[in-house]
mmCIF file of C-alpha atoms in Angstrom:
data_model
loop_
_atom_site.group_PDB
_atom_site.id
_atom_site.type_symbol
_atom_site.label_atom_id
_atom_site.label_comp_id
_atom_site.label_asym_id
_atom_site.label_seq_id
_atom_site.Cartn_x
_atom_site.Cartn_y
_atom_site.Cartn_z
ATOM 1 C CA UNK A 14 -13.561 63.068 73.661
ATOM 2 C CA UNK A 15 -13.831 60.609 76.525
ATOM 3 C CA UNK A 16 -14.838 56.952 76.415
ATOM 4 C CA UNK A 17 -18.175 57.825 78.007
ATOM 5 C CA UNK A 18 -18.846 60.564 75.445
ATOM 6 C CA UNK A 19 -18.013 58.154 72.622
ATOM 7 C CA UNK A 20 -20.336 55.396 73.838
ATOM 8 C CA UNK A 21 -23.163 57.874 74.476
ATOM 9 C CA UNK A 22 -22.747 59.533 71.064
ATOM 10 C CA UNK A 23 -22.744 56.196 69.240
ATOM 11 C CA UNK A 24 -25.745 54.921 71.201
ATOM 12 C CA UNK A 25 -27.711 58.145 70.710
ATOM 13 C CA UNK A 26 -27.174 57.849 66.952
ATOM 14 C CA UNK A 27 -28.234 54.213 66.675
ATOM 15 C CA UNK A 28 -24.824 52.536 66.385
ATOM 16 C CA UNK A 29 -24.392 49.243 68.212
ATOM 17 C CA UNK A 30 -21.018 48.584 69.835
ATOM 18 C CA UNK A 31 -20.302 44.882 69.357
ATOM 19 C CA UNK A 32 -16.927 44.930 71.161
ATOM 20 C CA UNK A 33 -15.078 47.440 73.313
ATOM 21 C CA UNK A 34 -11.598 46.927 74.708
ATOM 22 C CA UNK A 35 -8.431 48.706 75.734
ATOM 23 C CA UNK A 36 -5.867 49.049 72.934
ATOM 24 C CA UNK A 37 -3.019 46.515 73.356
ATOM 25 C CA UNK A 38 -0.454 49.297 73.878
ATOM 26 C CA UNK A 39 -2.627 50.891 76.584
ATOM 27 C CA UNK A 40 -3.021 54.241 74.805
ATOM 28 C CA UNK A 41 -6.800 54.223 74.418
ATOM 29 C CA UNK A 42 -9.896 52.218 73.534
ATOM 30 C CA UNK A 43 -11.070 50.310 70.483
ATOM 31 C CA UNK A 44 -14.755 50.116 69.586
ATOM 32 C CA UNK A 45 -15.982 47.628 66.992
ATOM 33 C CA UNK A 46 -19.422 48.461 65.662
ATOM 34 C CA UNK A 47 -22.001 45.973 64.414
ATOM 35 C CA UNK A 48 -22.089 47.997 61.182
ATOM 36 C CA UNK A 49 -18.423 47.151 60.474
ATOM 37 C CA UNK A 50 -16.510 50.247 61.572
ATOM 38 C CA UNK A 51 -13.585 50.147 63.995
ATOM 39 C CA UNK A 52 -12.926 53.255 66.072
ATOM 40 C CA UNK A 53 -9.713 53.822 68.002
ATOM 41 C CA UNK A 54 -10.175 56.471 70.687
ATOM 42 C CA UNK A 55 -6.896 57.598 72.209
ATOM 43 C CA UNK A 56 -6.528 58.801 75.789
ATOM 44 C CA UNK A 57 -5.683 62.310 74.573
ATOM 45 C CA UNK A 58 -9.106 62.548 72.901
ATOM 46 C CA UNK A 59 -8.117 61.997 69.271
ATOM 47 C CA UNK A 60 -9.683 59.206 67.250
ATOM 48 C CA UNK A 61 -9.302 57.167 64.073
ATOM 49 C CA UNK A 62 -11.993 55.290 62.121
ATOM 50 C CA UNK A 63 -11.311 52.240 59.951
ATOM 51 C CA UNK A 64 -13.275 49.301 58.611
ATOM 52 C CA UNK A 65 -16.349 49.150 56.421
ATOM 53 C CA UNK A 66 -17.940 52.479 55.400
ATOM 54 C CA UNK A 67 -16.083 54.767 57.850
ATOM 55 C CA UNK A 68 -17.399 58.052 56.375
ATOM 56 C CA UNK A 69 -20.660 58.351 58.391
ATOM 57 C CA UNK A 70 -18.812 57.753 61.665
ATOM 58 C CA UNK A 71 -16.022 60.183 60.755
ATOM 59 C CA UNK A 72 -18.653 62.821 59.950
ATOM 60 C CA UNK A 73 -20.511 62.189 63.215
ATOM 61 C CA UNK A 74 -17.340 62.434 65.311
ATOM 62 C CA UNK A 75 -16.106 65.525 63.464
ATOM 63 C CA UNK A 76 -19.445 67.287 63.948
ATOM 64 C CA UNK A 77 -19.446 66.413 67.643
ATOM 65 C CA UNK A 78 -15.884 67.627 68.067
ATOM 66 C CA UNK A 79 -16.565 70.970 66.370
ATOM 67 C CA UNK A 80 -19.866 71.475 68.189
ATOM 68 C CA UNK A 81 -22.013 71.283 65.062
ATOM 69 C CA UNK A 82 -24.413 68.765 66.569
#
């Protein structure tokens, strides 16, 4: 998944990105959502979700990745 795909997917599903920045080690991007989740998107396309109530975001990203959307 690319940065552009991530921002489009989140926007299309009603999630507001409150902050977006490069990870300090330069290996990807971090997205902080207004709903409390923190997504790390790595340059290789993998991702990790942390923060408040990560399950809906993990489900959304997994479905996108497997083509079930």
